[in-house]
Amino acid sequence: MTKLMIYGATGYTGRMAAEHAKTAGTPLVLAGRNEAALFKLASELGVDYRVFSLDEPAEVDRGLAGITVLLNCAGPFMRTAEPLMTAAIRSGVHYLDTAAELDSYRLAEVLDDQAKAAGIMLMPGGGGSVAMLGSLAGHAAARVAKPFGIRVALHVAGGLSRGSAITAMENVTTETLARVDGQLVAIPATGIRKFDFGKGAVDCFPVTLPDLITIARATGVADIETFVHVTGDGFPQGDLSALPDGPSEAERLANRYQAAVEITDTDGTITRSVLETVNGYTFTAMAAAEAGRRVLAGEARPGFQTPAALFGNGFAQTIANTIIIDI
């Protein structure tokens, strides 16, 4: 039987993704380094588990034996994406993850030809902002005759998970990027713009998101800028390892996410759409589990793919309580 493996299944996002996958009836194997935690979760869900680290390629290959699709939820992805992507190519396993780090997407670009030759798919960002913003940008771009530029902003509400905070700290960079004439270039971090998420225009600051790569691949648009508006607790201070796993269910329910996009046509006309959805952590887990289910069912193309390009611009709206409104 074909199976979906979730590596990092006992982490904050991995655990929620595993629960959603089990509820959907997806044949499932949990994996990671911590046997005690894996045994506990696997017993609760009634599924199998495997314990292996990523230090030795042969050990990773053994861990992936008999697996059809791998969903990597183990961050920081700067440490886990490369050993698991390369192992997936060697083992003939489709790879997905929940990374929000640009390096994972650059790695998928580098490995694109190898993945195609092996007949396997690499889909970093199967959930999260890449699935969310990719669907929104693709939907809006399809409304425009000749899309020339895309500006997209994400409203991040509520607190961060421990894993997200640690990953963000390890990936801090002074360089802010945008896509200009098809190339990633450094831009001033002071270029604040206003976006309306549905309750009036608010300031959004430029930030380097992996959507600079994925939206370009899906739409072919050469000029893309990405922005963020943050409300809630902001970035936590002090010992990040002492933080709780992540926002509670009540906190997630109280902090929905929004996104806004502006598409500029070659004649200068601007077309706008907005998206509203559940909290980002809830969306990521649900979207990643759904992407894994669909790939396991045969929806896959070899090489580096994005959720919106593979599943269609309506993918985000298949996740509960997600809507897109054209302005």
CSV table of N, CA, C and O in Angstrom, one decimal, residues 244-301:
chain,number,residue,atom,x,y,z
A,244,PRO,N,6.4,28.0,24.6
A,244,PRO,CA,5.5,26.9,24.4
A,244,PRO,C,5.5,26.4,22.9
A,244,PRO,O,6.0,27.2,22.0
A,245,ASP,N,5.0,25.2,22.6
A,245,ASP,CA,5.0,24.7,21.3
A,245,ASP,C,4.5,25.7,20.2
A,245,ASP,O,5.1,25.9,19.2
A,246,GLY,N,3.4,26.4,20.6
A,246,GLY,CA,2.8,27.3,19.7
A,246,GLY,C,1.5,27.8,20.2
A,246,GLY,O,1.1,27.5,21.3
A,247,PRO,N,0.8,28.6,19.4
A,247,PRO,CA,-0.5,29.2,19.9
A,247,PRO,C,-1.5,28.1,20.2
A,247,PRO,O,-1.6,27.0,19.5
A,248,SER,N,-2.3,28.3,21.3
A,248,SER,CA,-3.3,27.3,21.6
A,248,SER,C,-4.4,27.3,20.6
A,248,SER,O,-4.5,28.2,19.8
A,249,GLU,N,-5.3,26.4,20.7
A,249,GLU,CA,-6.5,26.3,19.8
A,249,GLU,C,-7.3,27.6,19.9
A,249,GLU,O,-7.7,28.2,18.9
A,250,ALA,N,-7.5,28.1,21.1
A,250,ALA,CA,-8.3,29.3,21.3
A,250,ALA,C,-7.6,30.5,20.7
A,250,ALA,O,-8.2,31.4,20.1
A,251,GLU,N,-6.2,30.6,20.8
A,251,GLU,CA,-5.5,31.7,20.2
A,251,GLU,C,-5.6,31.6,18.7
A,251,GLU,O,-5.7,32.7,18.1
A,252,ARG,N,-5.5,30.4,18.2
A,252,ARG,CA,-5.6,30.3,16.7
A,252,ARG,C,-7.0,30.7,16.2
A,252,ARG,O,-7.1,31.4,15.2
A,253,LEU,N,-8.0,30.3,16.9
A,253,LEU,CA,-9.4,30.7,16.5
A,253,LEU,C,-9.6,32.2,16.6
A,253,LEU,O,-10.4,32.8,15.8
A,254,ALA,N,-8.9,32.9,17.5
A,254,ALA,CA,-9.1,34.3,17.7
A,254,ALA,C,-8.2,35.1,16.7
A,254,ALA,O,-8.4,36.3,16.6
A,255,ASN,N,-7.3,34.5,16.0
A,255,ASN,CA,-6.4,35.2,15.1
A,255,ASN,C,-6.4,34.6,13.7
A,255,ASN,O,-5.6,33.8,13.4
A,256,ARG,N,-7.4,35.1,12.9
A,256,ARG,CA,-7.4,34.7,11.5
A,256,ARG,C,-6.4,35.4,10.7
A,256,ARG,O,-6.0,36.5,11.0
A,257,TYR,N,-6.0,34.8,9.5
A,257,TYR,CA,-5.0,35.5,8.6
A,257,TYR,C,-5.8,36.1,7.4
A,257,TYR,O,-6.8,35.6,7.0
A,258,GLN,N,-5.2,37.1,6.9
A,258,GLN,CA,-5.6,37.7,5.6
A,258,GLN,C,-4.4,37.9,4.7
A,258,GLN,O,-3.3,38.0,5.1
A,259,ALA,N,-4.7,38.1,3.4
A,259,ALA,CA,-3.7,38.4,2.4
A,259,ALA,C,-4.4,39.3,1.4
A,259,ALA,O,-5.6,39.3,1.2
A,260,ALA,N,-3.6,40.2,0.8
A,260,ALA,CA,-4.0,41.1,-0.2
A,260,ALA,C,-3.0,41.1,-1.4
A,260,ALA,O,-1.8,41.0,-1.2
A,261,VAL,N,-3.6,41.2,-2.6
A,261,VAL,CA,-2.7,41.2,-3.8
A,261,VAL,C,-3.1,42.4,-4.7
A,261,VAL,O,-4.3,42.7,-4.8
A,262,GLU,N,-2.1,43.0,-5.3
A,262,GLU,CA,-2.3,44.0,-6.4
A,262,GLU,C,-1.6,43.5,-7.6
A,262,GLU,O,-0.4,43.2,-7.6
A,263,ILE,N,-2.4,43.3,-8.7
A,263,ILE,CA,-1.8,42.9,-10.0
A,263,ILE,C,-1.8,44.2,-11.0
A,263,ILE,O,-2.8,44.8,-11.2
A,264,THR,N,-0.6,44.5,-11.5
A,264,THR,CA,-0.5,45.6,-12.4
A,264,THR,C,-0.5,45.1,-13.8
A,264,THR,O,0.3,44.3,-14.2
A,265,ASP,N,-1.4,45.6,-14.7
A,265,ASP,CA,-1.4,45.3,-16.1
A,265,ASP,C,-0.4,46.1,-16.8
A,265,ASP,O,0.1,47.1,-16.3
A,266,THR,N,-0.1,45.7,-18.0
A,266,THR,CA,0.9,46.5,-18.8
A,266,THR,C,0.4,47.9,-19.1
A,266,THR,O,1.3,48.8,-19.4
A,267,ASP,N,-0.9,48.1,-19.1
A,267,ASP,CA,-1.4,49.5,-19.3
A,267,ASP,C,-1.5,50.3,-18.0
A,267,ASP,O,-2.0,51.4,-18.0
A,268,GLY,N,-1.0,49.7,-16.9
A,268,GLY,CA,-1.0,50.5,-15.6
A,268,GLY,C,-2.2,50.2,-14.7
A,268,GLY,O,-2.2,50.6,-13.6
A,269,THR,N,-3.2,49.5,-15.2
A,269,THR,CA,-4.4,49.2,-14.5
A,269,THR,C,-4.0,48.3,-13.3
A,269,THR,O,-3.3,47.3,-13.5
A,270,ILE,N,-4.6,48.5,-12.1
A,270,ILE,CA,-4.3,47.7,-11.0
A,270,ILE,C,-5.6,46.9,-10.6
A,270,ILE,O,-6.7,47.5,-10.4
A,271,THR,N,-5.4,45.6,-10.5
A,271,THR,CA,-6.5,44.7,-10.1
A,271,THR,C,-6.2,44.2,-8.7
A,271,THR,O,-5.1,43.7,-8.4
A,272,ARG,N,-7.2,44.2,-7.8
A,272,ARG,CA,-7.0,43.8,-6.4
A,272,ARG,C,-7.9,42.6,-6.0
A,272,ARG,O,-9.1,42.6,-6.4
A,273,SER,N,-7.4,41.7,-5.2
A,273,SER,CA,-8.2,40.7,-4.5
A,273,SER,C,-7.7,40.5,-3.1
A,273,SER,O,-6.5,40.8,-2.8
A,274,VAL,N,-8.5,40.0,-2.2
A,274,VAL,CA,-8.1,39.7,-0.8
A,274,VAL,C,-8.5,38.3,-0.5
A,274,VAL,O,-9.5,37.8,-1.0
A,275,LEU,N,-7.8,37.7,0.5
A,275,LEU,CA,-8.1,36.4,0.9
A,275,LEU,C,-8.2,36.4,2.5
A,275,LEU,O,-7.5,37.1,3.1
A,276,GLU,N,-9.2,35.7,3.0
A,276,GLU,CA,-9.3,35.5,4.4
A,276,GLU,C,-9.4,34.0,4.7
A,276,GLU,O,-10.0,33.3,4.0
A,277,THR,N,-8.7,33.7,5.8
A,277,THR,CA,-8.6,32.2,6.1
A,277,THR,C,-8.4,32.0,7.6
A,277,THR,O,-8.4,33.0,8.4
A,278,VAL,N,-8.3,30.8,8.0
A,278,VAL,CA,-8.0,30.4,9.4
A,278,VAL,C,-6.6,30.9,9.8
A,278,VAL,O,-5.9,31.4,8.9
A,279,ASN,N,-6.3,30.7,11.0
A,279,ASN,CA,-5.0,31.1,11.5
A,279,ASN,C,-3.9,30.4,10.7
A,279,ASN,O,-4.1,29.2,10.2
A,280,GLY,N,-2.8,31.0,10.5
A,280,GLY,CA,-1.7,30.4,9.6
A,280,GLY,C,-1.3,29.1,9.9
A,280,GLY,O,-1.0,28.2,9.1
A,281,TYR,N,-1.2,28.8,11.2
A,281,TYR,CA,-0.7,27.4,11.7
A,281,TYR,C,-1.7,26.4,11.3
A,281,TYR,O,-1.4,25.3,10.9
A,282,THR,N,-3.0,26.7,11.6
A,282,THR,CA,-4.1,25.8,11.2
A,282,THR,C,-4.1,25.6,9.7
A,282,THR,O,-4.2,24.4,9.2
A,283,PHE,N,-4.0,26.7,8.9
A,283,PHE,CA,-4.0,26.5,7.5
A,283,PHE,C,-2.8,25.7,7.0
A,283,PHE,O,-3.0,24.8,6.1
A,284,THR,N,-1.6,25.9,7.5
A,284,THR,CA,-0.5,25.2,7.1
A,284,THR,C,-0.7,23.7,7.3
A,284,THR,O,-0.4,22.9,6.4
A,285,ALA,N,-1.1,23.3,8.5
A,285,ALA,CA,-1.3,21.9,8.8
A,285,ALA,C,-2.4,21.2,7.9
A,285,ALA,O,-2.2,20.1,7.3
A,286,MET,N,-3.5,21.9,7.7
A,286,MET,CA,-4.6,21.4,6.9
A,286,MET,C,-4.1,21.3,5.4
A,286,MET,O,-4.4,20.3,4.7
A,287,ALA,N,-3.5,22.4,4.9
A,287,ALA,CA,-3.1,22.4,3.5
A,287,ALA,C,-2.0,21.4,3.2
A,287,ALA,O,-2.0,20.7,2.1
A,288,ALA,N,-1.1,21.2,4.1
A,288,ALA,CA,0.0,20.3,3.9
A,288,ALA,C,-0.6,18.8,3.9
A,288,ALA,O,-0.2,18.0,3.1
A,289,ALA,N,-1.5,18.5,4.8
A,289,ALA,CA,-2.1,17.2,4.9
A,289,ALA,C,-2.9,17.0,3.6
A,289,ALA,O,-2.9,15.8,3.0
A,290,GLU,N,-3.6,18.0,3.1
A,290,GLU,CA,-4.4,17.8,1.9
A,290,GLU,C,-3.5,17.7,0.7
A,290,GLU,O,-3.8,16.8,-0.2
A,291,ALA,N,-2.4,18.4,0.6
A,291,ALA,CA,-1.5,18.3,-0.5
A,291,ALA,C,-0.9,16.9,-0.5
A,291,ALA,O,-0.8,16.2,-1.5
A,292,GLY,N,-0.5,16.4,0.7
A,292,GLY,CA,0.0,15.0,0.8
A,292,GLY,C,-1.0,14.0,0.3
A,292,GLY,O,-0.6,13.0,-0.4
A,293,ARG,N,-2.2,14.1,0.7
A,293,ARG,CA,-3.3,13.2,0.3
A,293,ARG,C,-3.5,13.2,-1.2
A,293,ARG,O,-3.6,12.1,-1.8
A,294,ARG,N,-3.4,14.4,-1.8
A,294,ARG,CA,-3.7,14.5,-3.3
A,294,ARG,C,-2.5,13.9,-4.0
A,294,ARG,O,-2.7,13.3,-5.1
A,295,VAL,N,-1.3,14.2,-3.6
A,295,VAL,CA,-0.1,13.6,-4.3
A,295,VAL,C,-0.1,12.1,-4.1
A,295,VAL,O,0.2,11.4,-5.1
A,296,LEU,N,-0.5,11.6,-3.0
A,296,LEU,CA,-0.5,10.2,-2.7
A,296,LEU,C,-1.6,9.5,-3.7
A,296,LEU,O,-1.4,8.4,-4.1
A,297,ALA,N,-2.6,10.3,-4.0
A,297,ALA,CA,-3.7,9.8,-4.9
A,297,ALA,C,-3.3,9.9,-6.4
A,297,ALA,O,-4.0,9.5,-7.2
A,298,GLY,N,-2.1,10.4,-6.6
A,298,GLY,CA,-1.6,10.5,-8.0
A,298,GLY,C,-1.5,11.8,-8.7
A,298,GLY,O,-1.0,11.9,-9.8
A,299,GLU,N,-1.8,12.9,-7.9
A,299,GLU,CA,-1.6,14.3,-8.5
A,299,GLU,C,-0.2,14.7,-8.3
A,299,GLU,O,0.1,15.3,-7.2
A,300,ALA,N,0.6,14.5,-9.2
A,300,ALA,CA,2.0,14.9,-9.1
A,300,ALA,C,2.6,15.0,-10.5
A,300,ALA,O,2.2,14.4,-11.5
A,301,ARG,N,3.6,15.9,-10.6
A,301,ARG,CA,4.4,16.1,-11.8
A,301,ARG,C,5.9,16.1,-11.4
A,301,ARG,O,6.2,16.8,-10.4
